[in-house]
PDB file of C-alpha atoms and ligand atoms in Angstrom:
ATOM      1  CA  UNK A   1      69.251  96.406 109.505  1.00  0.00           C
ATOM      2  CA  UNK A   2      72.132  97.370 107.273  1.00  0.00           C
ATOM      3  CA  UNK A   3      71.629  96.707 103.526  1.00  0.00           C
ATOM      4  CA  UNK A   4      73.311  93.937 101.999  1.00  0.00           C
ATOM      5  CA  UNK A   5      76.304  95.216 100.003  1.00  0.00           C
ATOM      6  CA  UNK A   6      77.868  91.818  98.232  1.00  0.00           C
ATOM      7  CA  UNK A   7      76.672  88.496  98.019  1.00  0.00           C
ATOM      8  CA  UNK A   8      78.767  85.538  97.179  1.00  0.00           C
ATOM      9  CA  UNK A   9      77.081  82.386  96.245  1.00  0.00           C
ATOM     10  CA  UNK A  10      79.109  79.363  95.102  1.00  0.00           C
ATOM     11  CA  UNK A  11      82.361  80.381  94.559  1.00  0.00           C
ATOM     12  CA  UNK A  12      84.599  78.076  93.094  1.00  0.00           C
ATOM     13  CA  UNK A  13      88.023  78.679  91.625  1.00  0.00           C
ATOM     14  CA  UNK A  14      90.007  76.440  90.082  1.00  0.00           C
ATOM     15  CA  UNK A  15      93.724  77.679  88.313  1.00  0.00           C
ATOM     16  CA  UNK A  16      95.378  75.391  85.370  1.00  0.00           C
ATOM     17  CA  UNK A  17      93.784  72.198  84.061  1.00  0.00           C
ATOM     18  CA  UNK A  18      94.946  68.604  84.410  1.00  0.00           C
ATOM     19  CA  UNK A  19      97.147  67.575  87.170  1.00  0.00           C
ATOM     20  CA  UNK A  20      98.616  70.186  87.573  1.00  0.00           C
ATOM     21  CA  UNK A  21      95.100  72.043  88.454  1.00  0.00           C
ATOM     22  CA  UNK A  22      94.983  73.862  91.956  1.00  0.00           C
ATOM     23  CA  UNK A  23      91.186  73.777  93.348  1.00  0.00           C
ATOM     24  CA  UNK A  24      91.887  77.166  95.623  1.00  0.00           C
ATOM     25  CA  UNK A  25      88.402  77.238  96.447  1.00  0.00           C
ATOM     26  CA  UNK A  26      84.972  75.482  96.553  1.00  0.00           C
ATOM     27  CA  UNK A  27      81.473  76.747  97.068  1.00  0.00           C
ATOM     28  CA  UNK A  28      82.237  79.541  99.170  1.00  0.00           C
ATOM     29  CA  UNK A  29      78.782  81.458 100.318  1.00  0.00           C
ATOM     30  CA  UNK A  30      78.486  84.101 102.220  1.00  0.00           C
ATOM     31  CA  UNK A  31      76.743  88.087 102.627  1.00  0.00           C
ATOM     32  CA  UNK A  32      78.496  91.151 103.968  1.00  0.00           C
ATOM     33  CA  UNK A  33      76.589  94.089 104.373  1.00  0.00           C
ATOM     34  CA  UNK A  34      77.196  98.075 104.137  1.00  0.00           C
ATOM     35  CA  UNK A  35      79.607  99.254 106.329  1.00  0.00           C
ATOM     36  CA  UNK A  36      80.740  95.845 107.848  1.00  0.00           C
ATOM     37  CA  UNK A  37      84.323  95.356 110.025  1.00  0.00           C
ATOM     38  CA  UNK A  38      85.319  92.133 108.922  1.00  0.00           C
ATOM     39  CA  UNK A  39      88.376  89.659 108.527  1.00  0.00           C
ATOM     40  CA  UNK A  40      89.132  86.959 106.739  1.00  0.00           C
ATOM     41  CA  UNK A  41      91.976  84.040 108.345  1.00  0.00           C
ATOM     42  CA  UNK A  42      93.157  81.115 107.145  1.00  0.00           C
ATOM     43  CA  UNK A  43      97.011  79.278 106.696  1.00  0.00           C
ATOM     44  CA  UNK A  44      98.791  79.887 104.450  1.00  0.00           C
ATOM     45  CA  UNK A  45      97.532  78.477 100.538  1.00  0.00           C
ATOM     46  CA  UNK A  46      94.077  77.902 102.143  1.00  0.00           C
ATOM     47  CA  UNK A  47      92.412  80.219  99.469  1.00  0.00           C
ATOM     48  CA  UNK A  48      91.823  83.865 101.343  1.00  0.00           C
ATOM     49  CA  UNK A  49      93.980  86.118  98.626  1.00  0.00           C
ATOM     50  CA  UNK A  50      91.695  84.251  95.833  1.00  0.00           C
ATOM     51  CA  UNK A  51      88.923  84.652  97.390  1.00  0.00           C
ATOM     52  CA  UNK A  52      89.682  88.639  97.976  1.00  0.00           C
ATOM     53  CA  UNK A  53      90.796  89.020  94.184  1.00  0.00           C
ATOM     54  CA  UNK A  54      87.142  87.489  93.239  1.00  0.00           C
ATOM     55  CA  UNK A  55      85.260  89.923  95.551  1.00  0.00           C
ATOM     56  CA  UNK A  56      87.739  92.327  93.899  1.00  0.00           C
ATOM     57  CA  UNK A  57      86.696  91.926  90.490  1.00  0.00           C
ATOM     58  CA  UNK A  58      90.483  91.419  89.556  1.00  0.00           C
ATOM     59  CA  UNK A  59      89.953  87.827  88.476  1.00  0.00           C
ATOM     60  CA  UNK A  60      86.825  85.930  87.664  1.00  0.00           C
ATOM     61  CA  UNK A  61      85.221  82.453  89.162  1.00  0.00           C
ATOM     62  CA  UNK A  62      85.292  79.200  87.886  1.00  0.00           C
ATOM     63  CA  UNK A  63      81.932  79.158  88.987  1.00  0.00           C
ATOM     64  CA  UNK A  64      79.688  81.316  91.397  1.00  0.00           C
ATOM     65  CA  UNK A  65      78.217  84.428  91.305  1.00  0.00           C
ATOM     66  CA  UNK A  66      79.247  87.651  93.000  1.00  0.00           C
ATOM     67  CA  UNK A  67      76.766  90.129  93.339  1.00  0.00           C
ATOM     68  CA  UNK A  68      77.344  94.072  94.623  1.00  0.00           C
ATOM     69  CA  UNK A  69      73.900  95.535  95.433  1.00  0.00           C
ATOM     70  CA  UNK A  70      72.224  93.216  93.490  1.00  0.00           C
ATOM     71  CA  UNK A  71      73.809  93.627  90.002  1.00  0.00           C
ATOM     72  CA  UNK A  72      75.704  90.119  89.429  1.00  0.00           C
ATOM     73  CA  UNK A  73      79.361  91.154  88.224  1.00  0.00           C
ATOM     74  CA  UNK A  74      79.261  88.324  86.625  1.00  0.00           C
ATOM     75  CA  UNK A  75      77.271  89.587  83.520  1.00  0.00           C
ATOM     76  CA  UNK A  76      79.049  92.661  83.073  1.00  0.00           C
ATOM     77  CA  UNK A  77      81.250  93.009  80.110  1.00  0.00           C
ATOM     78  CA  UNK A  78      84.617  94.552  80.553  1.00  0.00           C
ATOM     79  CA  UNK A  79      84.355  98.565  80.610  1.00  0.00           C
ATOM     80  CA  UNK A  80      81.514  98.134  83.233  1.00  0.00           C
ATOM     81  CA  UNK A  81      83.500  96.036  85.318  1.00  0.00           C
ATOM     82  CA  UNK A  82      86.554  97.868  85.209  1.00  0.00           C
ATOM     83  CA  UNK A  83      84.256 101.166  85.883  1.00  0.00           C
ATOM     84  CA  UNK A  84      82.719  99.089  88.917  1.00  0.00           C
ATOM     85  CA  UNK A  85      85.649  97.988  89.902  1.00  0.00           C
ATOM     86  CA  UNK A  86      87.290 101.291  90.343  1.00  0.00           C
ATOM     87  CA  UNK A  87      84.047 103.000  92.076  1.00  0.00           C
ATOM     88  CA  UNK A  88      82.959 100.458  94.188  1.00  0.00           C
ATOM     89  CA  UNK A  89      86.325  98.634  95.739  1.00  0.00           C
ATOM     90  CA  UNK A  90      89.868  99.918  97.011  1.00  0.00           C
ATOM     91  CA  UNK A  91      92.736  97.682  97.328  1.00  0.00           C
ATOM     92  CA  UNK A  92      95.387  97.454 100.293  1.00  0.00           C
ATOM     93  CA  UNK A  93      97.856  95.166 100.087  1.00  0.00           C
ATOM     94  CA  UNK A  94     101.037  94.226 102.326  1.00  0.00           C
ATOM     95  CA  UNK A  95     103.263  96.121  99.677  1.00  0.00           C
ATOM     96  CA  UNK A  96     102.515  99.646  99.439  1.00  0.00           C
ATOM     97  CA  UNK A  97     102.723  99.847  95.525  1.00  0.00           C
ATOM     98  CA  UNK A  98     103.219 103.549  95.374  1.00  0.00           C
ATOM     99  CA  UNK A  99     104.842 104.878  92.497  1.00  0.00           C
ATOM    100  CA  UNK A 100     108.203 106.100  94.010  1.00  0.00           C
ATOM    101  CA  UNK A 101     108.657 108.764  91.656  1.00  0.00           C
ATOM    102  CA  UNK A 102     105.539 110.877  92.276  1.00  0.00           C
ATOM    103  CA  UNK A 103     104.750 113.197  95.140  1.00  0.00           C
ATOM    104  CA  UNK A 104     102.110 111.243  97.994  1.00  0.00           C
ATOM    105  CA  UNK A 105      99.515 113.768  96.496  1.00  0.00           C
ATOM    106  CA  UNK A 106     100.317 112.615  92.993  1.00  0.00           C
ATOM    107  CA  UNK A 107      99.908 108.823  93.934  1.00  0.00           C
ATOM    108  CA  UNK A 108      96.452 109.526  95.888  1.00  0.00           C
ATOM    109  CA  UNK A 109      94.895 111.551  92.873  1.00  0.00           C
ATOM    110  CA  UNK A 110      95.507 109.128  90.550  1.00  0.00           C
ATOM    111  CA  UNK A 111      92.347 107.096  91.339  1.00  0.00           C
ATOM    112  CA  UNK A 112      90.286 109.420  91.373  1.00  0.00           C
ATOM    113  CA  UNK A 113      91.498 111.254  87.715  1.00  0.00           C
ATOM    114  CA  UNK A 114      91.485 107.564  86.220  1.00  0.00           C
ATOM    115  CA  UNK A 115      87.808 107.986  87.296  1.00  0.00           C
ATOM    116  CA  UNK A 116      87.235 110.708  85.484  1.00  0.00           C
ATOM    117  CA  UNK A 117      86.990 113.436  88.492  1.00  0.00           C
ATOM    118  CA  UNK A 118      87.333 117.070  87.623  1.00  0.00           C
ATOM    119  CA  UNK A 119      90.944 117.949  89.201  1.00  0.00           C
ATOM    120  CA  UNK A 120      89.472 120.705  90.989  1.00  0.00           C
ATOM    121  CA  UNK A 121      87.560 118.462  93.056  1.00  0.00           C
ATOM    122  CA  UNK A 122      90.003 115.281  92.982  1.00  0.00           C
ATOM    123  CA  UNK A 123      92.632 117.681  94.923  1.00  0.00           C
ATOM    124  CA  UNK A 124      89.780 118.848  97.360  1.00  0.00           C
ATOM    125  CA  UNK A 125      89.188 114.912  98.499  1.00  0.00           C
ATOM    126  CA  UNK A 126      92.975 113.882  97.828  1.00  0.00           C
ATOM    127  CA  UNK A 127      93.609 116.669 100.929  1.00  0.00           C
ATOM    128  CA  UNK A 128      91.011 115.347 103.073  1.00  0.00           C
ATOM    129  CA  UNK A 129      91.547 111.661 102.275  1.00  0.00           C
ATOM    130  CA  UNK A 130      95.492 112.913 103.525  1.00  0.00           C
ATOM    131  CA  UNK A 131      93.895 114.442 106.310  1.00  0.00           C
ATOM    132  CA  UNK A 132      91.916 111.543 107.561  1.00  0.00           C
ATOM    133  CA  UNK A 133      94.836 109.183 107.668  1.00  0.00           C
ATOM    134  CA  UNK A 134      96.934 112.185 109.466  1.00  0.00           C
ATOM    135  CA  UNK A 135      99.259 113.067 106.145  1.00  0.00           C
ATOM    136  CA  UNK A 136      98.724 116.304 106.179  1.00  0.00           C
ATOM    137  CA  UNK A 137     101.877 118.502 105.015  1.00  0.00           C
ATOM    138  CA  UNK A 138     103.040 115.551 103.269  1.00  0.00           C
ATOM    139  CA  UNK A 139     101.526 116.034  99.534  1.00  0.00           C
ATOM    140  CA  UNK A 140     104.381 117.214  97.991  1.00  0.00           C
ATOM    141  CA  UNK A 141     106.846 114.652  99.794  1.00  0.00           C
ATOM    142  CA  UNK A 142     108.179 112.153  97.144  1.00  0.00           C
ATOM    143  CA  UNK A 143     106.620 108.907  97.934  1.00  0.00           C
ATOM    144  CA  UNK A 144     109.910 107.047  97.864  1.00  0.00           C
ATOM    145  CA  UNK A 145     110.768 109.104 101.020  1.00  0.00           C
ATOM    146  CA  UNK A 146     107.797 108.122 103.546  1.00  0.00           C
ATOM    147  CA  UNK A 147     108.914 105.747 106.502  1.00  0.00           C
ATOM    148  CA  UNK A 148     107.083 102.200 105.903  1.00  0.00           C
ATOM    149  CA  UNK A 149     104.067 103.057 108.215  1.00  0.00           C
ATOM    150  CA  UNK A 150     103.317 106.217 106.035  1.00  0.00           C
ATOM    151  CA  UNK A 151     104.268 104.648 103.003  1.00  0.00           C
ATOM    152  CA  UNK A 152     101.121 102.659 103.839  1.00  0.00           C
ATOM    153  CA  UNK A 153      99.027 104.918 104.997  1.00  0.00           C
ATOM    154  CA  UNK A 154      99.243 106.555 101.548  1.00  0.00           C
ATOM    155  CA  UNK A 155      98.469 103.539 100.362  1.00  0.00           C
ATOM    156  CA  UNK A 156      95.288 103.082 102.386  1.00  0.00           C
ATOM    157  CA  UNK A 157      94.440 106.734 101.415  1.00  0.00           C
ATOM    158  CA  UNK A 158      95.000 106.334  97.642  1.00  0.00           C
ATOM    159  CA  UNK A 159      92.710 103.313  97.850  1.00  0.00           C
ATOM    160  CA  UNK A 160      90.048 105.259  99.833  1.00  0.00           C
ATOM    161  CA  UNK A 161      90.083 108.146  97.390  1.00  0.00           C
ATOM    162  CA  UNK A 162      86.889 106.648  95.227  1.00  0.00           C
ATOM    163  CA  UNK A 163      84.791 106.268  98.412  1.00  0.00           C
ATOM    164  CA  UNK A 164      84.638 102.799  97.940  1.00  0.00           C
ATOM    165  CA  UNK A 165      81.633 100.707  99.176  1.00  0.00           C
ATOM    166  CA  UNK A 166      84.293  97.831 100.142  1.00  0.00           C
ATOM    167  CA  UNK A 167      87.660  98.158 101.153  1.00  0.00           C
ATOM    168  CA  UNK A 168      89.681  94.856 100.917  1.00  0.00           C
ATOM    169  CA  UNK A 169      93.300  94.655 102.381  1.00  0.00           C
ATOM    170  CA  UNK A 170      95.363  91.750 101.968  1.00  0.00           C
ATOM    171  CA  UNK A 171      97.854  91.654 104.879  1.00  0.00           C
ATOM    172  CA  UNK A 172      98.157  95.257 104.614  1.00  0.00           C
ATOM    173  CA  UNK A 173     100.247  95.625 107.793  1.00  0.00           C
ATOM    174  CA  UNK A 174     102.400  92.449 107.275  1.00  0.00           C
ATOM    175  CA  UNK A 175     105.578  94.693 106.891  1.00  0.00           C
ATOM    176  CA  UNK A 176     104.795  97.129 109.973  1.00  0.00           C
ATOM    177  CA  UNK A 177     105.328  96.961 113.448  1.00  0.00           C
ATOM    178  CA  UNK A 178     102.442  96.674 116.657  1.00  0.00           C
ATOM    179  CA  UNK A 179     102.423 100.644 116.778  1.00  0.00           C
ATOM    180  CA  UNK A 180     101.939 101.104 113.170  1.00  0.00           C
ATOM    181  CA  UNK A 181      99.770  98.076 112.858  1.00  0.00           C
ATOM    182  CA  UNK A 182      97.681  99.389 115.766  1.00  0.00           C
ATOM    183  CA  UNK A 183      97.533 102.470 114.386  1.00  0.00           C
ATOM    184  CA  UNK A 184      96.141 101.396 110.882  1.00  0.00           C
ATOM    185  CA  UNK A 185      93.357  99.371 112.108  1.00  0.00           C
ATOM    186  CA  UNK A 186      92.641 102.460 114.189  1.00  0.00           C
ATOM    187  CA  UNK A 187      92.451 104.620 111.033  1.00  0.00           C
ATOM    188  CA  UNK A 188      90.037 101.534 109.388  1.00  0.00           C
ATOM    189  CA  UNK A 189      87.309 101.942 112.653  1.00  0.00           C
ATOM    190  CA  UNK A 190      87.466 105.947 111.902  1.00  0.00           C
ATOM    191  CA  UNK A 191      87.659 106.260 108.615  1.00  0.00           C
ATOM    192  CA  UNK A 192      84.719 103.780 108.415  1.00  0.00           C
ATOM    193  CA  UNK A 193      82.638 105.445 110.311  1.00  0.00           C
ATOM    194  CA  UNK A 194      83.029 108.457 108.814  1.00  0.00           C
ATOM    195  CA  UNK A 195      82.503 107.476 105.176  1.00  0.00           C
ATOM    196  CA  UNK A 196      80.522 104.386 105.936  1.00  0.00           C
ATOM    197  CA  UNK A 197      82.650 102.034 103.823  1.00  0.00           C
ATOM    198  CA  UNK A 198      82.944  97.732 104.691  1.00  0.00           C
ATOM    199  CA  UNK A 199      86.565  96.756 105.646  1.00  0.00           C
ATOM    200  CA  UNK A 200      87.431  92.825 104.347  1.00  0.00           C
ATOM    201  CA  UNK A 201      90.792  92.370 105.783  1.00  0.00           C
ATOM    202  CA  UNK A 202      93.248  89.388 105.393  1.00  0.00           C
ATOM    203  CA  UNK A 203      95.367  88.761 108.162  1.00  0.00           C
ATOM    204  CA  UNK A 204      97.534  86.552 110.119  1.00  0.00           C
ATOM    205  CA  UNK A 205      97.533  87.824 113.134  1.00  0.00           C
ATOM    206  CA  UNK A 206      95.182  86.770 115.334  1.00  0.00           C
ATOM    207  CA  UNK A 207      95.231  89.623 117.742  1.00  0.00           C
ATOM    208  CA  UNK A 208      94.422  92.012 114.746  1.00  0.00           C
ATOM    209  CA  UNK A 209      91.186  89.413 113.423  1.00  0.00           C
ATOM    210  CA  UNK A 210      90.246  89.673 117.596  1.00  0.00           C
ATOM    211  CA  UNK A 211      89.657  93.767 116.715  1.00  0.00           C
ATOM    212  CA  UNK A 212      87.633  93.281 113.652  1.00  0.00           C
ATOM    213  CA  UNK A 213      83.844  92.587 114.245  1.00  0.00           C
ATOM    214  CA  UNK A 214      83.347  89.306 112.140  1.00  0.00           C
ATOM    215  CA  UNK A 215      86.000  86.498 111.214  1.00  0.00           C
ATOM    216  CA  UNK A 216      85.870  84.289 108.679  1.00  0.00           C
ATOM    217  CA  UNK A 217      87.955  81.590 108.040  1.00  0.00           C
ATOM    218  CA  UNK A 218      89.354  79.757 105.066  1.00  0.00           C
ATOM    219  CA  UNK A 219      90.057  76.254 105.426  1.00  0.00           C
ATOM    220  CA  UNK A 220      91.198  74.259 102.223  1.00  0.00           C
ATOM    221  CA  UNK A 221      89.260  76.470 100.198  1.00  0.00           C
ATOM    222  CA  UNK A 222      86.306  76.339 102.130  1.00  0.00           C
ATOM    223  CA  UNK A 223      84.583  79.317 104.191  1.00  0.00           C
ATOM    224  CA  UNK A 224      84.348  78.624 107.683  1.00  0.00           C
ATOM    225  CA  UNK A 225      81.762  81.521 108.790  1.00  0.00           C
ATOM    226  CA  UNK A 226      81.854  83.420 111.778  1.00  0.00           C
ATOM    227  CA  UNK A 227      84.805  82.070 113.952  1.00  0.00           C
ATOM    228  CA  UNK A 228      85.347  84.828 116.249  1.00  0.00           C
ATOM    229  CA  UNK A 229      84.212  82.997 119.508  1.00  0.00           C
ATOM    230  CA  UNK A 230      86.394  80.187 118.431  1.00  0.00           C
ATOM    231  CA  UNK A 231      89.809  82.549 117.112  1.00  0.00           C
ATOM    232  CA  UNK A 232      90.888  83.777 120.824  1.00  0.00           C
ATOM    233  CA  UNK A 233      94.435  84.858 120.582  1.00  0.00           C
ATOM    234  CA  UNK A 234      96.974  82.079 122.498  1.00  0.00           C
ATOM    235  CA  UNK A 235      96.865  82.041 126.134  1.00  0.00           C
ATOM    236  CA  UNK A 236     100.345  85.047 127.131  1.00  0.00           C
TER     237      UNK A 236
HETATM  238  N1  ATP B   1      97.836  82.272  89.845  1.00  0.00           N
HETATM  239  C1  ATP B   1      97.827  81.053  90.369  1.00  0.00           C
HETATM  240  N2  ATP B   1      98.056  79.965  89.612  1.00  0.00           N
HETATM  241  C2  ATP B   1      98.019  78.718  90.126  1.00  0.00           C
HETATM  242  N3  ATP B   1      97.791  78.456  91.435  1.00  0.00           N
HETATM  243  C3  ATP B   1      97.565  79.485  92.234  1.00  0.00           C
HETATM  244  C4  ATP B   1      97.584  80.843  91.765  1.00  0.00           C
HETATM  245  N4  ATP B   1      97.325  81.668  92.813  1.00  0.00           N
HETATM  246  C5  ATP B   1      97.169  80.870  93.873  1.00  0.00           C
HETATM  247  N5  ATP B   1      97.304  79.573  93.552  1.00  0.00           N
HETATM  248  C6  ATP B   1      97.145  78.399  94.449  1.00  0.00           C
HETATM  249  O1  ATP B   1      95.860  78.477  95.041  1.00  0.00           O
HETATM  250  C7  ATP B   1      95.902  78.144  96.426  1.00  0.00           C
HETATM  251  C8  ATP B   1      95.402  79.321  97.256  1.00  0.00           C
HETATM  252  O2  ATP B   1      96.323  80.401  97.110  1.00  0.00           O
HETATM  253  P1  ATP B   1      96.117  81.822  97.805  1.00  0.00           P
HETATM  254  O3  ATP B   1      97.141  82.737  97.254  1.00  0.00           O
HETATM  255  O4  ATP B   1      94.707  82.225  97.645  1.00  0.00           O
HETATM  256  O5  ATP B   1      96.404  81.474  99.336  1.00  0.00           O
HETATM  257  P2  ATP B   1      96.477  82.420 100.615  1.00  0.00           P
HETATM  258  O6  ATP B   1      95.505  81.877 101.605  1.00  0.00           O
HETATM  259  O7  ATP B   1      96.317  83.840 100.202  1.00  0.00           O
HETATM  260  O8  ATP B   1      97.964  82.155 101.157  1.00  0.00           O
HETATM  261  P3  ATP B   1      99.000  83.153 101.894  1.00  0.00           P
HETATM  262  O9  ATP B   1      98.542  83.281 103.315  1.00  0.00           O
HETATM  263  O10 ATP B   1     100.310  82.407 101.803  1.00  0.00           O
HETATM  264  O11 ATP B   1      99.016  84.459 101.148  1.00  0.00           O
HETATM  265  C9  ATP B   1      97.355  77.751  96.707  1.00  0.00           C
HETATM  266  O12 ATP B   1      97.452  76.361  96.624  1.00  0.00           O
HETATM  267  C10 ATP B   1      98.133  78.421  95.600  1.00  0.00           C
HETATM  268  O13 ATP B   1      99.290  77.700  95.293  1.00  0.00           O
HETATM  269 MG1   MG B   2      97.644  85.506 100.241  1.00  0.00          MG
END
């Protein structure tokens, strides 16, 4: 049995106050363990990017606890979540946020010196983050002249740089086509295999959720667990 790496209980989330309040989402439960392939699906406004920023310790619940290897973030004051926060989770999103004016080795170091990492070192795992995501002989490329499917694979390798324990991507291959979509979910399986880190990916595509091993849904707010048997792609 694979240990449990995060544990939601209770998540609620409510933005504004008044009538104008948005309840984006109520008592959402549920475990993931070490090393898990997972996505999460849902229409649009149901409640998945909140939930994701939660897990991501880039906002906070309105109630609910969210708990990495049993230390509840919840209880942590600001330097030890942002210190968390940058060892434990990487972020994909559907825009590649790169800074356009630094090299692609430049943009996937910068992680990794934020952490504190001696440069020596940050350069030797910036080249074989590169490598694992097939960059190589692209470091000193400025980042603002990568095609969109390696713009985004720089991405994915900047956010892999800390060896996070949980990689969440929020539509991270809305803007690419089936071979580079394909080809990043490919790079997910290896890459976590190889450095045994949990994927928790947002997506709209059905045919992409079909690859991952577990799909959750969100429904109004609500998780809907385990919805793979039910989440078959539409008849061709
Ligand atoms: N910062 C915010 N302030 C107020 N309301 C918000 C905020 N962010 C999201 N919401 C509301 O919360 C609900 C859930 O939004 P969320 O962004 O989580 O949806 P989503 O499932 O990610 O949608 P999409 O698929 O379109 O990205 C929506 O009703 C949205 O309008
Ligand atoms: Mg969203």
């Amino acid at each position: 049995m694979a240990d449990v790496l995060l544990e939601a209980t209770g998540l609620d989330k409510v933005y504004g106050e008044g009538d104008t309040s948005t309840h984006a989402l109520r008592g959402v439960s549920f475990t993931l363990n070490e090393g898990e392939f997972a996505s999460i699906v849902g229409q649009s406004g149901s409640g998945k990017s909140t939930l994701l920023n939660l897990l991501g310790l880039l906002d906070t619940p309105t109630a609910g606890t969210v708990v990495y290897h049993g230390q509840d973030v919840g209880k942590l004051g600001k330097p030890a979540l942002a210190k968390l926060r940058n060892s434990l989770v990487g972020f994909v999103f559907q825009f590649h946020h790169l800074l356009p004016e630094f090299s692609v080795l430049e943009n996937v170091l910068m992680p990794a010196l934020i952490g504190g990492r001696p440069p020596m070192e940050s350069r030797k795992l910036a080249e074989e983050t590169l490598g694992l995501l097939g960059l190589t002989g692209l470091e000193d490329k400025g980042a603002d002249q990568l095609s969109g499917g390696q713009k985004q694979r720089v991405a994915i390798a900047r956010a892999l740089m800390n060896r996070p324990a949980l990689l969440l991507a929020d539509e991270p291959t809305g803007n690419l086509d089936t071979v580079n979509t394909e080809q990043v979910y490919k790079l997910f399986r290896q890459v976590g295999a190889e450095t045994g880190t949990a994927f928790l990916i947002v997506t709209h595509d059905r045919a992409v959720a079909q690859q991952t091993d577990r799909i959750l849904e969100v429904r109004d707010g609500e998780l809907v667990q385990d919805v793979r048997n039910s989440y078959l792609p539409p008849a061709q």
